[in-house]
Coordinates of N, CA and C in Angstrom, one line a residue:
X1 N 74.7 177.1 119.5 CA 73.8 177.5 118.4 C 73.3 176.1 117.7
X2 N 72.0 176.0 117.7 CA 71.5 174.8 117.2 C 71.7 174.7 115.7
X3 N 71.8 173.5 115.3 CA 72.0 173.2 113.8 C 70.8 173.2 113.0
X4 N 70.8 173.7 111.8 CA 69.6 173.7 110.8 C 69.3 172.3 110.4
X5 N 68.1 172.1 109.8 CA 67.8 170.8 109.3 C 68.8 170.3 108.2
X6 N 69.2 171.1 107.4 CA 70.1 170.8 106.4 C 71.4 170.3 106.9
X7 N 71.9 171.1 107.9 CA 73.2 170.6 108.6 C 73.0 169.3 109.2
X8 N 71.9 169.0 109.9 CA 71.7 167.8 110.6 C 71.6 166.6 109.6
X9 N 71.1 166.9 108.5 CA 70.8 165.8 107.5 C 72.3 165.5 106.9
X10 N 73.0 166.6 106.7 CA 74.4 166.4 106.1 C 75.2 165.5 107.1
X11 N 75.1 165.8 108.3 CA 75.9 165.0 109.4 C 75.4 163.6 109.4
X12 N 74.0 163.3 109.1 CA 73.4 162.0 109.2 C 73.9 161.2 107.9
X13 N 74.0 161.9 106.8 CA 74.4 161.1 105.7 C 75.9 160.9 105.7
X14 N 76.6 161.7 106.5 CA 78.1 161.4 106.8 C 78.2 160.3 107.9
X15 N 77.1 159.9 108.4 CA 77.3 159.0 109.5 C 77.7 159.5 110.8
X16 N 77.5 160.8 111.1 CA 77.9 161.5 112.3 C 76.7 161.7 113.2
X17 N 76.9 161.6 114.5 CA 75.8 161.8 115.6 C 74.6 161.2 115.3
X18 N 74.5 160.0 114.8 CA 73.4 159.2 114.5 C 72.6 158.9 115.8
X19 N 73.3 158.6 116.8 CA 72.7 158.3 118.1 C 72.0 159.4 118.7
X20 N 72.6 160.5 118.4 CA 71.9 161.9 118.9 C 70.6 162.2 118.1
X21 N 70.7 162.2 116.8 CA 69.7 162.4 115.9 C 68.6 161.4 115.9
X22 N 68.9 160.2 116.4 CA 67.8 159.1 116.5 C 66.7 159.6 117.4
X23 N 67.1 160.5 118.3 CA 65.9 161.0 119.3 C 65.6 162.4 119.0
X24 N 65.9 162.9 117.9 CA 65.6 164.3 117.6 C 64.1 164.6 117.7
X25 N 63.8 165.7 118.1 CA 62.3 166.1 118.2 C 61.6 166.3 116.9
X26 N 62.4 166.6 115.8 CA 61.9 166.8 114.5 C 61.8 165.4 113.8
X27 N 60.5 165.0 113.5 CA 60.4 163.6 112.8 C 61.1 163.5 111.5
X28 N 61.3 164.7 110.8 CA 62.0 164.6 109.5 C 63.4 164.3 109.6
X29 N 64.0 164.7 110.9 CA 65.4 164.3 111.1 C 65.4 162.8 111.4
X30 N 64.5 162.3 112.3 CA 64.5 160.9 112.6 C 64.3 160.1 111.5
X31 N 63.5 160.6 110.4 CA 63.2 159.8 109.2 C 64.5 159.7 108.3
X32 N 65.3 160.8 108.4 CA 66.5 160.9 107.7 C 67.6 159.7 108.3
X33 N 67.5 159.5 109.7 CA 68.2 158.6 110.4 C 67.7 157.2 109.9
X34 N 66.4 157.0 109.7 CA 65.8 155.8 109.3 C 66.3 155.5 108.0
X35 N 66.5 156.5 107.1 CA 66.8 156.1 105.8 C 68.3 155.7 105.6
X36 N 69.0 155.9 106.7 CA 70.4 155.5 106.7 C 70.5 154.0 107.3
X37 N 69.3 153.5 107.7 CA 69.2 152.2 108.3 C 69.8 152.0 109.6
X38 N 69.8 153.2 110.4 CA 70.3 153.2 111.7 C 69.2 153.4 112.7
X39 N 69.3 152.5 113.9 CA 68.4 152.6 115.0 C 67.0 152.1 114.6
X40 N 67.0 151.3 113.7 CA 65.6 150.8 113.2 C 64.7 150.1 114.2
X41 N 65.5 149.5 115.3 CA 65.0 148.8 116.4 C 64.1 149.8 117.2
X42 N 64.6 151.0 117.2 CA 63.9 152.0 118.1 C 62.9 152.8 117.2
X43 N 63.3 153.1 116.0 CA 62.3 153.8 115.1 C 61.2 153.1 114.6
X44 N 61.2 151.8 114.8 CA 60.0 150.8 114.3 C 58.8 151.2 115.2
X45 N 59.0 151.9 116.3 CA 57.9 152.3 117.3 C 57.8 153.7 117.2
X46 N 58.4 154.4 116.3 CA 58.3 156.0 116.3 C 56.8 156.3 116.3
X47 N 56.7 157.6 117.0 CA 55.4 158.1 117.0 C 54.8 158.6 115.7
X48 N 55.6 158.9 114.7 CA 55.2 159.4 113.4 C 55.1 158.3 112.3
X49 N 54.0 158.1 111.7 CA 53.9 157.1 110.7 C 54.8 157.1 109.5
X50 N 55.3 158.3 109.2 CA 56.1 158.6 108.1 C 57.5 158.0 108.4
X51 N 57.9 158.1 109.7 CA 59.2 157.4 110.0 C 59.1 155.9 110.0
X52 N 57.9 155.4 110.5 CA 57.7 153.9 110.5 C 57.7 153.5 109.0
X53 N 57.0 154.3 108.2 CA 56.9 153.8 106.8 C 58.4 153.5 106.2
X54 N 59.3 154.4 106.5 CA 60.7 154.3 106.1 C 61.3 153.0 106.7
X55 N 61.0 152.8 108.0 CA 61.5 151.6 108.6 C 60.9 150.3 107.8
X56 N 59.7 150.4 107.4 CA 59.1 149.2 106.6 C 59.8 149.1 105.3
X57 N 60.0 150.3 104.7 CA 60.6 150.3 103.3 C 62.0 149.6 103.4
X58 N 62.7 149.7 104.6 CA 63.9 149.1 104.7 C 63.9 147.6 105.0
X59 N 62.6 147.2 105.1 CA 62.4 145.7 105.4 C 62.6 145.3 106.7
X60 N 62.6 146.2 107.7 CA 62.8 145.9 109.2 C 61.5 145.9 109.8
X61 N 61.4 145.0 110.8 CA 60.3 145.1 111.7 C 58.9 144.8 111.2
X62 N 58.8 144.1 110.0 CA 57.6 143.9 109.2 C 56.6 143.1 110.0
X63 N 57.1 142.2 110.9 CA 56.2 141.5 111.8 C 55.5 142.3 112.7
X64 N 56.0 143.5 113.1 CA 55.4 144.4 113.9 C 54.5 145.4 113.1
X65 N 55.1 145.9 112.0 CA 54.4 147.0 111.3 C 53.2 146.4 110.5
X66 N 53.2 145.3 110.3 CA 52.1 144.7 109.6 C 50.7 144.9 110.3
X67 N 50.9 145.2 111.5 CA 49.7 145.5 112.4 C 49.6 147.0 112.7
X68 N 50.3 147.8 112.0 CA 50.4 149.2 112.3 C 49.1 149.8 112.2
X69 N 48.9 150.9 113.0 CA 47.5 151.6 112.8 C 47.4 152.5 111.6
X70 N 48.4 152.8 111.0 CA 48.3 153.6 109.8 C 48.3 152.8 108.5
X71 N 47.3 153.2 107.6 CA 47.2 152.4 106.5 C 48.3 152.4 105.5
X72 N 49.1 153.6 105.5 CA 50.2 153.6 104.5 C 51.3 152.8 105.0
X73 N 51.5 152.7 106.3 CA 52.6 151.8 106.8 C 52.4 150.4 106.3
X74 N 51.1 150.0 106.5 CA 50.8 148.6 106.2 C 50.8 148.4 104.7
X75 N 50.6 149.5 103.9 CA 50.7 149.4 102.5 C 52.2 149.1 102.1
X76 N 53.1 149.7 102.8 CA 54.5 149.5 102.5 C 55.0 148.1 102.8
X77 N 54.3 147.6 103.9 CA 54.5 146.1 104.4 C 54.1 145.3 103.2
X78 N 52.9 145.5 102.7 CA 52.4 144.7 101.6 C 53.1 144.8 100.4
X79 N 53.8 146.0 100.1 CA 54.7 146.1 99.0 C 55.9 145.3 99.1
X80 N 56.3 145.0 100.3 CA 57.4 144.3 100.6 C 57.2 142.9 100.4
X81 N 55.9 142.4 100.2 CA 55.5 141.1 99.9 C 55.5 140.3 101.2
X82 N 55.4 141.1 102.3 CA 55.4 140.3 103.6 C 53.9 140.1 104.1
X83 N 53.7 139.0 104.7 CA 52.3 138.8 105.4 C 51.1 138.9 104.6
X84 N 51.3 138.6 103.2 CA 50.1 138.7 102.4 C 48.9 137.8 102.8
X85 N 49.2 136.8 103.5 CA 48.2 135.9 104.0 C 47.3 136.6 105.0
X86 N 47.9 137.7 105.7 CA 47.2 138.5 106.6 C 46.6 139.7 106.0
X87 N 47.4 140.2 105.2 CA 46.9 141.6 104.6 C 45.9 141.4 103.6
X88 N 45.7 140.2 103.0 CA 44.6 139.9 102.1 C 43.2 140.2 102.6
X89 N 43.2 140.2 103.9 CA 42.0 140.4 104.8 C 41.9 141.8 105.3
X90 N 42.9 142.7 105.0 CA 42.9 144.0 105.7 C 41.7 144.8 105.3
X91 N 41.3 145.6 106.2 CA 40.0 146.4 106.1 C 40.2 147.5 105.0
X92 N 41.4 147.8 104.6 CA 41.6 148.8 103.6 C 41.8 148.2 102.3
X93 N 40.9 148.6 101.2 CA 40.9 148.0 100.0 C 42.1 148.3 99.3
X94 N 42.8 149.5 99.4 CA 44.0 149.8 98.9 C 45.1 148.9 99.1
X95 N 45.2 148.4 100.3 CA 46.1 147.4 100.7 C 45.8 146.0 100.0
X96 N 44.6 145.6 99.9 CA 44.3 144.4 99.3 C 44.6 144.5 97.8
X97 N 44.4 145.7 97.2 CA 44.8 145.9 95.8 C 46.3 145.6 95.6
X98 N 47.1 146.0 96.6 CA 48.6 145.7 96.6 C 48.9 144.3 96.6
X99 N 48.1 143.7 97.5 CA 48.2 142.1 97.6 C 47.9 141.5 96.1
X100 N 46.8 142.0 95.7 CA 46.4 141.4 94.3 C 47.3 141.7 93.3
X101 N 48.0 142.9 93.3 CA 49.0 143.2 92.2 C 50.2 142.2 92.3
X102 N 50.4 141.7 93.5 CA 51.5 140.8 93.6 C 51.1 139.3 93.3
X103 N 49.9 139.1 92.9 CA 49.4 137.8 92.4 C 49.1 136.9 93.5
X104 N 48.9 137.4 94.7 CA 48.5 136.5 95.8 C 47.1 136.5 96.1
X105 N 46.6 135.2 96.4 CA 45.2 135.1 96.7 C 44.2 135.6 95.7
X106 N 44.4 135.5 94.5 CA 43.5 136.0 93.4 C 42.3 135.2 93.3
X107 N 42.2 134.0 93.8 CA 41.0 133.2 93.7 C 40.1 133.7 94.8
X108 N 40.6 134.5 95.8 CA 39.8 135.0 96.9 C 39.4 136.4 96.5
X109 N 40.3 137.2 96.1 CA 40.2 138.7 95.8 C 39.4 138.9 94.6
X110 N 39.2 137.8 93.6 CA 38.5 138.0 92.5 C 36.9 138.3 92.9
X111 N 36.6 138.0 94.0 CA 35.2 138.2 94.5 C 35.2 139.3 95.6
X112 N 36.3 140.0 95.7 CA 36.4 141.1 96.8 C 35.3 142.1 96.5
X113 N 34.5 142.7 97.6 CA 33.5 143.5 97.4 C 34.0 144.9 96.8
X114 N 35.2 145.2 96.8 CA 35.6 146.6 96.2 C 36.0 146.4 94.8
X115 N 35.3 147.1 93.9 CA 35.5 146.9 92.4 C 37.0 147.2 92.0
X116 N 37.7 148.0 92.7 CA 39.0 148.4 92.3 C 39.9 147.2 92.6
X117 N 39.7 146.5 93.6 CA 40.5 145.2 93.8 C 40.4 144.3 92.6
X118 N 39.0 144.0 92.2 CA 38.7 143.2 91.1 C 39.3 143.7 89.8
X119 N 39.4 145.0 89.6 CA 39.9 145.7 88.4 C 41.4 145.5 88.3
X120 N 42.0 145.4 89.5 CA 43.4 145.3 89.5 C 43.8 143.9 89.0
X121 N 42.9 142.8 89.4 CA 43.2 141.4 89.0 C 43.0 141.4 87.5
X122 N 42.1 142.2 86.9 CA 41.8 142.2 85.5 C 43.1 142.8 84.7
X123 N 43.6 143.9 85.4 CA 44.7 144.7 84.8 C 45.8 143.8 84.7
X124 N 46.1 142.8 85.5 CA 47.3 141.8 85.4 C 47.0 140.6 84.7
X125 N 45.8 140.5 84.1 CA 45.5 139.4 83.3 C 45.0 138.2 83.7
X126 N 44.4 138.2 85.0 CA 44.0 136.9 85.5 C 42.3 137.1 85.6
X127 N 41.7 136.0 85.4 CA 40.3 135.7 85.6 C 39.5 136.6 84.6
X128 N 40.1 136.8 83.5 CA 39.5 137.7 82.5 C 38.2 137.3 82.1
X129 N 38.0 136.0 81.7 CA 36.6 135.6 81.3 C 35.6 135.7 82.4
X130 N 35.9 135.6 83.6 CA 35.0 135.8 84.8 C 34.7 137.3 84.9
X131 N 35.7 138.1 84.8 CA 35.5 139.6 85.1 C 35.0 140.3 83.9
X132 N 34.9 139.6 82.8 CA 34.2 140.4 81.5 C 32.8 140.5 81.8
X133 N 32.2 140.0 82.9 CA 30.7 140.1 83.2 C 30.7 141.0 84.4
X134 N 31.7 141.6 84.8 CA 31.7 142.5 86.1 C 31.4 143.9 85.7
X135 N 30.3 144.4 86.2 CA 29.8 145.7 85.9 C 30.2 146.7 87.1
X136 N 31.1 146.3 88.0 CA 31.5 147.2 89.1 C 32.2 148.4 88.6
X137 N 31.9 149.6 89.2 CA 32.4 150.9 88.7 C 33.6 151.3 89.4
X138 N 34.6 151.8 88.8 CA 35.8 152.4 89.3 C 36.1 153.7 88.7
X139 N 37.0 154.4 89.3 CA 37.5 155.7 88.7 C 38.9 155.4 88.1
X140 N 39.0 155.7 86.9 CA 40.1 155.5 86.2 C 40.5 156.7 85.3
X141 N 41.6 157.4 85.7 CA 42.1 158.6 84.9 C 40.9 159.7 84.9
X142 N 40.3 159.8 86.0 CA 39.3 160.8 86.1 C 38.0 160.5 85.4
X143 N 37.9 159.2 85.0 CA 36.7 158.8 84.2 C 36.1 157.6 84.9
X144 N 34.7 157.4 84.8 CA 34.1 156.3 85.5 C 34.2 155.0 84.4
X145 N 34.7 154.0 84.8 CA 34.7 152.8 83.9 C 34.3 151.5 84.8
X146 N 34.1 150.4 84.1 CA 33.7 149.3 84.8 C 34.9 148.3 84.9
X147 N 34.8 147.3 85.8 CA 35.7 146.3 85.8 C 35.8 145.6 84.4
X148 N 34.6 145.4 83.8 CA 34.5 144.8 82.5 C 35.4 145.6 81.5
X149 N 35.3 146.8 81.6 CA 36.1 147.6 80.6 C 37.6 147.4 80.8
X150 N 38.1 147.3 82.1 CA 39.5 147.0 82.3 C 39.8 145.6 81.8
X151 N 38.8 144.6 82.0 CA 39.2 143.2 81.5 C 39.3 143.2 79.9
X152 N 38.5 143.9 79.3 CA 38.4 143.9 77.8 C 39.7 144.6 77.3
X153 N 40.1 145.6 77.9 CA 41.4 146.3 77.5 C 42.5 145.4 77.8
X154 N 42.7 144.8 78.9 CA 43.7 143.9 79.1 C 43.8 142.7 78.3
X155 N 42.7 142.2 78.0 CA 42.6 141.1 77.2 C 43.0 141.4 75.8
X156 N 42.6 142.6 75.3 CA 43.1 142.9 73.9 C 44.5 143.2 73.9
X157 N 45.0 143.8 74.9 CA 46.6 144.0 74.8 C 47.3 142.7 74.9
X158 N 46.8 141.8 75.8 CA 47.4 140.5 76.0 C 47.5 139.8 74.6
X159 N 46.4 139.9 73.9 CA 46.2 139.2 72.5 C 47.2 139.9 71.6
X160 N 47.1 141.3 71.6 CA 47.9 142.1 70.6 C 49.4 142.0 70.8
X161 N 49.8 142.0 72.1 CA 51.2 141.9 72.4 C 51.9 140.6 72.5
X162 N 51.1 139.6 73.1 CA 51.7 138.4 73.4 C 51.1 137.1 72.6
X163 N 50.0 137.5 71.9 CA 49.2 136.5 71.2 C 48.8 135.3 72.1
X164 N 48.3 135.6 73.2 CA 47.9 134.6 74.1 C 46.5 134.0 73.5
X165 N 46.4 132.7 73.5 CA 45.2 132.1 72.9 C 44.0 132.0 73.8
X166 N 43.5 133.1 74.2 CA 42.4 133.2 75.2 C 41.3 133.7 74.4
X167 N 40.1 133.3 74.8 CA 38.8 133.9 74.1 C 38.4 135.2 74.9
X168 N 38.1 136.1 74.0 CA 37.6 137.3 74.6 C 36.2 137.7 74.2
X169 N 35.3 138.0 75.0 CA 34.0 138.3 74.6 C 33.5 139.7 74.9
X170 N 33.0 140.3 73.8 CA 32.6 141.7 73.8 C 31.1 141.8 73.5
X171 N 30.4 142.5 74.3 CA 29.0 142.7 74.2 C 28.6 143.6 73.0
X172 N 27.8 143.2 72.1 CA 27.3 144.0 71.0 C 26.2 144.9 71.5
X173 N 26.5 145.8 72.3 CA 25.4 146.6 72.9 C 24.7 147.5 71.9
X174 N 25.4 147.9 70.7 CA 24.8 148.7 69.8 C 24.1 147.9 68.6
X175 N 24.1 146.5 68.7 CA 23.6 145.6 67.8 C 22.3 144.9 68.3
X176 N 22.5 143.7 68.8 CA 21.3 143.0 69.3 C 21.5 142.4 70.7
X177 N 22.5 143.0 71.5 CA 22.8 142.6 72.9 C 23.2 141.1 73.0
X178 N 23.6 140.5 71.8 CA 24.1 139.2 71.9 C 25.6 139.3 72.2
X179 N 26.3 138.1 72.2 CA 27.8 138.0 72.5 C 28.5 137.6 71.3
X180 N 29.5 138.3 71.0 CA 30.5 138.0 69.9 C 31.8 137.4 70.6
X181 N 32.3 136.3 69.9 CA 33.5 135.8 70.5 C 34.6 136.0 69.5
X182 N 35.6 136.6 69.9 CA 36.8 137.0 69.1 C 37.9 136.1 69.7
X183 N 38.4 135.1 68.9 CA 39.5 134.4 69.3 C 40.8 134.6 68.4
X184 N 41.8 133.9 68.9 CA 43.1 134.2 68.4 C 43.1 134.1 66.9
X185 N 42.4 133.0 66.3 CA 42.3 132.8 64.9 C 41.6 133.8 64.2
X186 N 40.5 134.4 64.8 CA 39.9 135.5 64.2 C 40.7 136.6 63.8
X187 N 41.5 137.0 64.9 CA 42.3 138.2 64.8 C 43.5 138.0 63.8
X188 N 44.1 136.8 63.9 CA 45.2 136.4 63.1 C 44.7 136.5 61.5
X189 N 43.5 135.9 61.3 CA 43.0 135.9 60.0 C 42.8 137.4 59.4
X190 N 42.2 138.1 60.2 CA 41.9 139.6 59.9 C 43.2 140.3 59.7
X191 N 44.2 140.0 60.4 CA 45.5 140.7 60.3 C 46.2 140.2 59.0
X192 N 46.2 138.9 58.7 CA 46.9 138.4 57.6 C 46.2 138.7 56.3
X193 N 44.9 138.5 56.2 CA 44.2 138.6 55.0 C 43.7 140.1 54.7
X194 N 43.5 140.9 55.7 CA 43.0 142.3 55.6 C 43.8 143.2 56.4
X195 N 45.2 143.3 56.1 CA 46.0 144.2 57.0 C 45.6 145.7 57.2
X196 N 45.2 146.1 55.9 CA 44.7 147.5 56.1 C 43.6 147.7 56.9
X197 N 42.5 146.8 56.9 CA 41.4 146.8 57.8 C 41.7 146.7 59.2
X198 N 42.7 145.7 59.4 CA 43.1 145.4 60.7 C 43.8 146.6 61.4
X199 N 44.6 147.3 60.7 CA 45.4 148.5 61.1 C 44.4 149.6 61.5
X200 N 43.3 149.7 60.6 CA 42.3 150.9 60.7 C 41.5 150.6 61.9
X201 N 41.0 149.3 62.0 CA 40.0 149.1 63.1 C 40.6 148.8 64.5
X202 N 41.6 148.0 64.5 CA 42.0 147.4 65.8 C 43.4 148.1 66.3
X203 N 44.0 148.8 65.6 CA 45.2 149.4 66.1 C 45.1 151.0 66.3
X204 N 43.9 151.4 66.5 CA 43.7 153.0 66.6 C 43.2 153.1 68.1
X205 N 43.8 153.9 68.8 CA 43.4 154.2 70.2 C 43.9 153.1 71.2
X206 N 43.6 153.3 72.4 CA 44.1 152.4 73.5 C 43.4 150.9 73.5
X207 N 42.2 151.0 73.3 CA 41.4 149.7 73.2 C 41.4 149.2 71.8
X208 N 42.0 148.0 71.7 CA 42.2 147.4 70.4 C 40.9 146.7 70.2
X209 N 40.2 146.1 71.1 CA 39.0 145.4 70.8 C 37.9 146.0 71.8
X210 N 37.1 146.8 71.0 CA 36.0 147.4 71.8 C 34.6 147.2 71.0
X211 N 33.5 147.6 71.6 CA 32.3 147.6 71.0 C 32.3 148.5 69.8
X212 N 32.9 149.7 69.9 CA 33.1 150.6 68.9 C 33.7 150.0 67.7
X213 N 34.8 149.4 68.0 CA 35.7 148.7 66.9 C 34.9 147.7 66.2
X214 N 34.1 147.0 66.8 CA 33.2 145.9 66.1 C 32.2 146.6 65.3
X215 N 31.6 147.7 65.8 CA 30.7 148.5 65.0 C 31.3 149.0 63.8
X216 N 32.5 149.6 64.0 CA 33.1 150.2 62.8 C 33.5 149.2 61.7
X217 N 33.8 147.9 62.3 CA 34.1 146.9 61.3 C 32.9 146.5 60.6
X218 N 31.8 146.4 61.2 CA 30.5 146.0 60.5 C 30.0 146.9 59.6
X219 N 30.1 148.3 60.1 CA 29.5 149.4 59.2 C 30.3 149.7 58.1
X220 N 31.7 149.8 58.3 CA 32.7 150.1 57.2 C 33.2 149.1 56.4
X221 N 33.3 147.8 56.9 CA 33.8 146.7 56.1 C 32.8 145.5 56.3
X222 N 31.6 145.6 55.9 CA 30.6 144.5 56.1 C 31.0 143.2 55.5
X223 N 31.6 143.1 54.4 CA 32.0 141.8 53.9 C 33.1 141.2 54.7
X224 N 34.1 142.0 55.3 CA 35.2 141.4 56.0 C 34.5 141.1 57.4
X225 N 33.6 141.8 58.0 CA 32.9 141.5 59.2 C 32.2 140.1 59.1
X226 N 31.5 139.8 58.0 CA 30.8 138.6 57.8 C 31.7 137.5 57.7
X227 N 32.8 137.6 57.0 CA 33.7 136.6 56.8 C 34.5 136.2 58.0
X228 N 34.9 137.2 58.7 CA 35.8 137.0 59.8 C 35.1 136.6 61.1
X229 N 34.0 137.2 61.4 CA 33.2 137.0 62.5 C 32.0 136.1 62.4
X230 N 31.7 135.7 61.1 CA 30.6 134.8 60.8 C 29.3 135.3 61.3
X231 N 29.0 136.6 61.1 CA 27.8 137.2 61.7 C 26.5 136.6 61.0

């Protein structure tokens, strides 16, 4: 009587009959074997990509799997930080995004044709001033936003959380289409001299520094706006 899947997996976890299950016709059984780190030299060439992904996750055969035909397997290789110099040029933008997230080749990927890759760079806080002019559209949380939006949000959070002395530029679309520059001293001055205004304007919602925030500051606190931003 043949064993059930659960029975096979139980034996595999106990280290029993691994050589037998290594060649099981059910890929889920072979995957269970791979998860135990057994027979990876054979499973690296398994016909099912899900098994090969587990092999990659174990850090085995990455020099082979970096050229795998399945995108998800190569994604796992990239997540292992292997062969980024090759995967930076992968045809799949999702893989290039993983490369960017690891901080590799950002000087190249900042000009990637896929907006999502550029948005990833903005989200980790690099090339912000450059990307603040990027109007590339991506889907974020079921909403359409631009790379510029991601850069603004990241810049705001960096300033708010870490007090990085970087300049952030926000387009006054509702005013005169000119550029406002908000630097560290501006924000510190607002926070120290007008804490109530600061908390009301800049600490409400996810985006601490937005066009709407600037508009609120100008309309509701014109004196503070003029003093802080020298409008």
